[in-house]
Amino acid sequence: MRSSRWWDVAAVFLLIGLLVTAAARLMATEWVAHLGLVQTVLFLGLVAGLALGYSIFHPALAAGFATLYGLFVVPWQLILNVSYVAEDVLWSDRLIVLVNRLTHSFQLFVYQRPVRDPALFLFAMASLTWLLSVYVGYSLTRRAEPWRIILPPGAGILLIHTSDMYRDRGLWYLVAYLLLALLLLARLTYLQLRRQWEEEGARIPPLAGLDISYAVVAAAVLVILLAWTVPSMAGALPAARRAWDQATAPWEQRFNDLFASLERLGPPRPARYYGGELALGSGSELSDALVAAVQVPEESGPYQRHYWRARVYDHYADGRWSATAFPSTETFQPTAADYPLPELEGRETVTFTFTSYEPVATLLVGPQPLWASRAVEVNLAHNADGTVDVAALRATPFLEAGETYAVRSSVTAATMAELRATGTDYPEWVTDRYLQVPESITARTEELARQIAGDYENPYDAVAAVTRYLRHNIQYSQTMLESAPRDQEVLDWFLFDYQTGFCNYYASSQVVLLRVLGIPARLAVGFGAGERQPGTNTHLVAERNAHAWPEVYFPGLGWVEFEPTASEDPISRPRGEIGPDDDDRDRIPPGGGPDDLWPEGLEMMNGYLDMPVGDTVPLGPPTLVARIRSSYRLIAAAAAAILMVAFWRWRRRRSLPPFAVLLERAVRNLGWTPPVYVRRWAHRARLSPLEKAYIELDRALLRLGAPPGSADTPAERAADLGAILPEASQAVIRLALAYQGATYGPHRRSVYRAQEAARDIRWLSWEAKLRRAVGLG
């Protein structure tokens, strides 16, 4: 027996490196204290697994020994590391205390309460580490099958990496694991080939093992470089991420309760919402994880809309925004005066209080911030009149999770009448920074902007017309299933061809269309208002509230937010006072006044509030094209079905072997033994239709507890089944005659009749088995 065992020093050291890398990735999370105990458990488990695999013990006996060893090693390490009792206490008493702690933690979990004691998590990690290390050590010396050794720790390190919210630092562990796994794969493949060559008496080149290792290292480097350049799979495969989220959602809260004791004990890394550049991107499914809680003052009216801004961008080119107009970063203390923003009318000074749910560097603020209660680095630009233009605020030092800060902001309170009356006398610093249009913007995009604006005589009506056009003509989608062709400008493709997207595309399109019309605008990013808690003035802001919107400059009133994204509610503004020369479109409906805007009719008014009234807005691209494009899923499914049918017919004409046979052949060509299920799949694929039908005789006999003998003839098998299952006698005779005549005689029987008989046998045998199971047979 021992001669069939595998032992190779190089493979053992590679396996040690593999497991140490996985354990180091777990320790790097710093979720709880004493995670280092997994290293001791890992080494002891690996030694036990190697020894048990090399021994002559039966697998069941080896598993029993591994269990007994684990029942000693895991509690021993837990008592040494997480015991809360004095050192002079007897080990038996320590063990009782540990068992009581684990039992109490498990009861909390059963009753759906958070588990604060880290002992349960450490027990789970130590137990899994023991099982994994024993299994891979046993598999190396007993079978040396690469995938049994590489895949279990690989799945573990991937699960740990994706569960770590500070995962960027752990990427090198994945790279090291991939390299070691490929080297171990090469070494085990060489060992198997060497044994085969020795059995066949072939000459073995002296450096064959090194040659294979060099080739694998080169392949590993290539794979790592490719992985470095591939975009995030979560963004590229939104459907896969949605499926994963749906599958794990029912269990997420239960695991949160089970591991409520997990914390990151090392220095936290702050979240930076939106950096110096922003690509339009492909979008992704956003979670309900809380970002912040915002305390707002009493609502001043039904038209107020809140945005929590992180940053603004001024320059657009090639599907990417950047903040080029803000070269300065200056530190402001809470004791300093308000930032010197321009003095404007139609605005209110409001103080918002934010509580962050995670470490944060870039502060969320109300639009146009004036002051913050923390020391901040303000990314700004100085204007010629002595005022400043603020892009973003960074906390110095960054905020810890749970910290609170206040921000005083200048928010717009302008009415529709005030916005219409502003004119176009823009300050020079505004036109210098916020009218940039890249040369790549197409002529039809510019023509669309002029077509939408029509004959409107003031900027506000033109802005509102663009807002209405985007909301009515572009379909919202949280992710982009396609990307723009390389030779086409992104916004041109979005507006005229794809006509589907999320807030980045809506807001960017509005900014560019307005700039074409000579109206200064910029892109703001951050979060929407969030969910207001009933009976309070607190808004809970979640990750799914991440948003982008345009800010438009109006002389004398400053920056004003608009909402072109179709998935968001439109912004409703008060219409303002009516002068004697104003036309009827600015009049307040009968029965309403400036202080009584009949909130119960807001939903009816949303169709024209914040929108120009009167002229019809052009519809732009034909709606028929949009309808056809919205059915892309049906078209794609039909195309895939046609391709599958065409491939099947082409394979039939070329007489290619079935896929299972090709798969088995490819695995054998690599020098590996195909798994049992692949060999069985390939064997069944090689059978003729008549042979597949005949197999149902054997399956029915097995199903009914009378397995056939290996030397039984078709007639003997049929007689046995007919005696056990008389109701299937006719079908059994038809099937046996068809197979026997085709196999041993010159007569060709109908395959269809044989398959029909096999189906009857299958159903009747299952029915008989079920009757026996319930005591009716």
CSV table of C-alpha atoms in Angstrom, one decimal, residues 402-648:
chain,number,residue,atom,x,y,z
A,402,GLY,CA,-19.8,57.2,14.2
A,403,GLU,CA,-18.4,60.8,14.4
A,404,THR,CA,-20.6,63.8,13.9
A,405,TYR,CA,-19.9,67.1,12.2
A,406,ALA,CA,-22.0,70.1,11.1
A,407,VAL,CA,-21.9,72.1,7.9
A,408,ARG,CA,-23.4,75.5,7.1
A,409,SER,CA,-24.5,75.8,3.5
A,410,SER,CA,-26.1,78.4,1.2
A,411,VAL,CA,-29.0,76.6,-0.4
A,412,THR,CA,-31.2,78.0,-3.2
A,413,ALA,CA,-34.6,79.2,-2.3
A,414,ALA,CA,-35.3,80.9,-5.7
A,415,THR,CA,-38.7,80.8,-7.2
A,416,MET,CA,-39.5,80.1,-10.9
A,417,ALA,CA,-40.2,83.8,-11.4
A,418,GLU,CA,-36.9,84.8,-10.0
A,419,LEU,CA,-35.0,82.2,-12.1
A,420,ARG,CA,-36.7,83.5,-15.2
A,421,ALA,CA,-35.8,87.1,-14.5
A,422,THR,CA,-32.0,86.6,-14.0
A,423,GLY,CA,-30.8,87.2,-17.6
A,424,THR,CA,-27.4,86.3,-18.9
A,425,ASP,CA,-25.0,88.7,-17.2
A,426,TYR,CA,-22.6,86.0,-16.0
A,427,PRO,CA,-19.4,86.8,-14.0
A,428,GLU,CA,-16.3,86.3,-16.0
A,429,TRP,CA,-15.0,83.5,-13.7
A,430,VAL,CA,-18.2,81.5,-14.3
A,431,THR,CA,-17.9,81.7,-18.1
A,432,ASP,CA,-14.2,80.9,-18.0
A,433,ARG,CA,-14.7,77.7,-16.1
A,434,TYR,CA,-18.1,76.4,-16.9
A,435,LEU,CA,-18.7,76.8,-20.7
A,436,GLN,CA,-16.0,74.3,-21.8
A,437,VAL,CA,-17.3,71.9,-24.6
A,438,PRO,CA,-14.9,69.4,-26.0
A,439,GLU,CA,-14.2,69.3,-29.7
A,440,SER,CA,-15.5,65.7,-29.8
A,441,ILE,CA,-19.1,66.9,-29.2
A,442,THR,CA,-20.9,66.1,-32.4
A,443,ALA,CA,-22.9,68.4,-34.6
A,444,ARG,CA,-26.1,66.5,-34.0
A,445,THR,CA,-25.7,66.9,-30.3
A,446,GLU,CA,-25.3,70.7,-30.7
A,447,GLU,CA,-28.3,70.7,-33.0
A,448,LEU,CA,-30.4,68.8,-30.4
A,449,ALA,CA,-29.6,71.4,-27.8
A,450,ARG,CA,-30.8,74.2,-30.0
A,451,GLN,CA,-33.9,72.2,-31.0
A,452,ILE,CA,-34.8,71.6,-27.4
A,453,ALA,CA,-34.2,75.2,-26.4
A,454,GLY,CA,-36.4,76.5,-29.3
A,455,ASP,CA,-37.5,80.1,-28.9
A,456,TYR,CA,-37.3,80.3,-25.1
A,457,GLU,CA,-36.1,83.8,-24.2
A,458,ASN,CA,-34.5,83.1,-20.8
A,459,PRO,CA,-32.0,80.5,-19.6
A,460,TYR,CA,-34.3,79.0,-17.0
A,461,ASP,CA,-36.9,77.9,-19.5
A,462,ALA,CA,-34.2,76.5,-21.7
A,463,VAL,CA,-32.7,74.6,-18.7
A,464,ALA,CA,-36.1,73.3,-17.8
A,465,ALA,CA,-36.8,72.2,-21.4
A,466,VAL,CA,-33.5,70.2,-21.4
A,467,THR,CA,-34.5,68.6,-18.1
A,468,ARG,CA,-37.9,67.6,-19.4
A,469,TYR,CA,-36.5,66.2,-22.6
A,470,LEU,CA,-34.0,63.9,-20.8
A,471,ARG,CA,-36.7,62.7,-18.3
A,472,HIS,CA,-39.2,61.9,-21.1
A,473,ASN,CA,-36.9,60.5,-23.8
A,474,ILE,CA,-34.2,58.5,-22.0
A,475,GLN,CA,-34.9,55.2,-20.2
A,476,TYR,CA,-33.3,54.7,-16.8
A,477,SER,CA,-31.1,51.7,-16.0
A,478,GLN,CA,-28.8,51.3,-13.0
A,479,THR,CA,-26.2,49.5,-15.2
A,480,MET,CA,-25.1,49.8,-18.8
A,481,LEU,CA,-25.2,46.5,-20.6
A,482,GLU,CA,-23.3,47.9,-23.6
A,483,SER,CA,-20.5,50.4,-24.0
A,484,ALA,CA,-20.1,53.1,-26.6
A,485,PRO,CA,-18.2,52.2,-29.8
A,486,ARG,CA,-14.6,53.4,-29.7
A,487,ASP,CA,-15.1,55.7,-32.7
A,488,GLN,CA,-18.2,57.4,-31.2
A,489,GLU,CA,-18.5,60.1,-28.6
A,490,VAL,CA,-20.0,58.7,-25.5
A,491,LEU,CA,-22.8,61.3,-25.0
A,492,ASP,CA,-23.7,61.2,-28.7
A,493,TRP,CA,-24.1,57.4,-28.4
A,494,PHE,CA,-26.1,57.8,-25.2
A,495,LEU,CA,-28.5,60.5,-26.6
A,496,PHE,CA,-29.1,59.1,-30.0
A,497,ASP,CA,-28.4,55.4,-30.1
A,498,TYR,CA,-28.5,53.6,-26.7
A,499,GLN,CA,-31.0,56.0,-25.0
A,500,THR,CA,-30.6,54.1,-21.7
A,501,GLY,CA,-28.5,55.0,-18.7
A,502,PHE,CA,-28.1,56.1,-15.1
A,503,CYS,CA,-27.5,59.5,-13.4
A,504,ASN,CA,-23.9,60.0,-14.6
A,505,TYR,CA,-25.2,60.0,-18.2
A,506,TYR,CA,-28.3,62.1,-17.6
A,507,ALA,CA,-26.5,64.8,-15.6
A,508,SER,CA,-23.5,64.9,-18.0
A,509,SER,CA,-25.8,65.2,-21.0
A,510,GLN,CA,-27.6,68.1,-19.5
A,511,VAL,CA,-24.4,69.9,-18.6
A,512,VAL,CA,-23.0,69.6,-22.1
A,513,LEU,CA,-26.3,70.5,-23.8
A,514,LEU,CA,-26.6,73.6,-21.6
A,515,ARG,CA,-23.0,74.6,-22.3
A,516,VAL,CA,-23.7,74.4,-26.1
A,517,LEU,CA,-26.4,76.9,-25.5
A,518,GLY,CA,-24.0,79.2,-23.6
A,519,ILE,CA,-25.5,78.5,-20.2
A,520,PRO,CA,-22.9,77.8,-17.5
A,521,ALA,CA,-23.3,74.4,-15.8
A,522,ARG,CA,-21.2,71.8,-13.9
A,523,LEU,CA,-21.5,68.2,-12.7
A,524,ALA,CA,-22.1,67.6,-8.9
A,525,VAL,CA,-21.8,64.2,-7.3
A,526,GLY,CA,-22.7,62.8,-3.9
A,527,PHE,CA,-25.9,61.4,-2.6
A,528,GLY,CA,-29.6,62.0,-2.8
A,529,ALA,CA,-31.6,63.0,0.3
A,530,GLY,CA,-32.1,59.5,1.5
A,531,GLU,CA,-35.0,58.2,3.5
A,532,ARG,CA,-36.6,60.6,6.0
A,533,GLN,CA,-37.5,58.8,9.3
A,534,PRO,CA,-41.2,59.2,10.2
A,535,GLY,CA,-41.8,61.9,12.8
A,536,THR,CA,-38.2,63.2,12.7
A,537,ASN,CA,-36.0,65.5,10.6
A,538,THR,CA,-33.4,62.8,10.2
A,539,HIS,CA,-32.5,61.4,6.7
A,540,LEU,CA,-30.8,58.0,6.5
A,541,VAL,CA,-28.5,58.0,3.5
A,542,ALA,CA,-27.6,54.6,2.0
A,543,GLU,CA,-25.1,53.5,-0.7
A,544,ARG,CA,-28.0,53.1,-3.1
A,545,ASN,CA,-28.6,56.9,-2.8
A,546,ALA,CA,-25.4,57.7,-4.7
A,547,HIS,CA,-26.2,60.2,-7.3
A,548,ALA,CA,-25.0,62.8,-9.9
A,549,TRP,CA,-26.9,65.9,-10.9
A,550,PRO,CA,-26.2,69.2,-12.8
A,551,GLU,CA,-25.8,72.6,-11.1
A,552,VAL,CA,-26.6,75.6,-13.3
A,553,TYR,CA,-25.5,79.2,-12.6
A,554,PHE,CA,-28.0,82.0,-12.6
A,555,PRO,CA,-26.7,85.6,-12.2
A,556,GLY,CA,-27.5,87.0,-8.8
A,557,LEU,CA,-28.8,83.7,-7.6
A,558,GLY,CA,-25.8,81.4,-7.9
A,559,TRP,CA,-25.8,77.7,-8.4
A,560,VAL,CA,-29.1,75.9,-8.7
A,561,GLU,CA,-29.7,72.1,-8.8
A,562,PHE,CA,-31.8,70.4,-11.5
A,563,GLU,CA,-33.0,66.8,-11.7
A,564,PRO,CA,-32.9,65.2,-15.2
A,565,THR,CA,-32.7,61.6,-14.1
A,566,ALA,CA,-36.0,59.8,-14.8
A,567,SER,CA,-35.8,57.5,-11.8
A,568,GLU,CA,-35.8,60.5,-9.4
A,569,ASP,CA,-38.8,62.7,-8.6
A,570,PRO,CA,-38.8,66.0,-10.4
A,571,ILE,CA,-37.9,69.2,-8.4
A,572,SER,CA,-40.9,71.3,-7.7
A,573,ARG,CA,-40.3,75.0,-7.0
A,574,PRO,CA,-42.7,77.8,-6.0
A,575,ARG,CA,-43.8,79.9,-8.9
A,576,GLY,CA,-43.1,83.2,-7.2
A,577,GLU,CA,-44.9,86.6,-7.3
A,578,ILE,CA,-46.9,87.7,-10.4
A,579,GLY,CA,-46.3,91.2,-11.7
A,580,PRO,CA,-48.9,93.1,-13.8
A,581,ASP,CA,-47.1,92.5,-17.0
A,582,ASP,CA,-46.6,88.7,-16.5
A,583,ASP,CA,-48.6,86.3,-18.7
A,584,ASP,CA,-50.9,83.7,-17.4
A,585,ARG,CA,-48.3,80.9,-17.3
A,586,ASP,CA,-46.8,82.4,-14.1
A,587,ARG,CA,-50.1,82.7,-12.3
A,588,ILE,CA,-50.9,80.7,-9.2
A,589,PRO,CA,-54.0,78.5,-9.8
A,590,PRO,CA,-57.3,79.8,-8.4
A,591,GLY,CA,-57.7,79.1,-4.7
A,592,GLY,CA,-53.9,79.1,-4.1
A,593,GLY,CA,-51.6,81.7,-2.9
A,594,PRO,CA,-47.8,82.1,-2.2
A,595,ASP,CA,-48.3,80.5,1.2
A,596,ASP,CA,-50.9,77.9,0.1
A,597,LEU,CA,-49.6,75.9,-2.8
A,598,TRP,CA,-52.1,73.1,-2.1
A,599,PRO,CA,-49.7,70.3,-1.2
A,600,GLU,CA,-52.5,67.7,-2.0
A,601,GLY,CA,-52.1,68.6,-5.7
A,602,LEU,CA,-48.4,68.3,-5.9
A,603,GLU,CA,-48.5,65.1,-7.9
A,604,MET,CA,-50.7,66.8,-10.5
A,605,MET,CA,-48.5,69.9,-10.6
A,606,ASN,CA,-45.2,67.9,-11.1
A,607,GLY,CA,-46.0,67.8,-14.8
A,608,TYR,CA,-45.3,71.5,-15.2
A,609,LEU,CA,-43.5,72.8,-12.1
A,610,ASP,CA,-39.9,73.4,-12.8
A,611,MET,CA,-40.8,73.0,-16.5
A,612,PRO,CA,-41.5,75.7,-19.1
A,613,VAL,CA,-45.2,75.9,-20.0
A,614,GLY,CA,-46.7,76.8,-23.3
A,615,ASP,CA,-44.6,75.6,-26.3
A,616,THR,CA,-44.2,71.9,-27.0
A,617,VAL,CA,-40.8,70.4,-26.4
A,618,PRO,CA,-39.5,68.5,-29.5
A,619,LEU,CA,-39.3,64.8,-29.0
A,620,GLY,CA,-35.9,64.4,-30.8
A,621,PRO,CA,-35.0,60.9,-32.0
A,622,PRO,CA,-37.9,58.7,-33.2
A,623,THR,CA,-39.6,56.9,-30.3
A,624,LEU,CA,-40.0,53.7,-32.5
A,625,VAL,CA,-36.2,53.2,-32.4
A,626,ALA,CA,-36.3,53.6,-28.6
A,627,ARG,CA,-39.0,50.9,-28.3
A,628,ILE,CA,-37.1,48.5,-30.5
A,629,ARG,CA,-33.9,49.1,-28.5
A,630,SER,CA,-35.7,48.5,-25.2
A,631,SER,CA,-36.5,45.0,-26.4
A,632,TYR,CA,-32.8,44.1,-26.7
A,633,ARG,CA,-33.1,41.2,-24.3
A,634,LEU,CA,-35.7,39.4,-26.5
A,635,ILE,CA,-33.5,40.1,-29.6
A,636,ALA,CA,-30.4,38.8,-27.8
A,637,ALA,CA,-32.2,35.6,-26.6
A,638,ALA,CA,-33.5,34.9,-30.1
A,639,ALA,CA,-30.1,35.4,-31.6
A,640,ALA,CA,-28.5,33.1,-29.1
A,641,ALA,CA,-31.1,30.4,-29.9
A,642,ILE,CA,-30.5,30.7,-33.6
A,643,LEU,CA,-26.7,30.4,-33.0
A,644,MET,CA,-27.2,27.3,-30.9
A,645,VAL,CA,-29.3,25.6,-33.5
A,646,ALA,CA,-26.9,26.5,-36.2
A,647,PHE,CA,-24.0,25.1,-34.2
A,648,TRP,CA,-25.9,21.9,-33.5
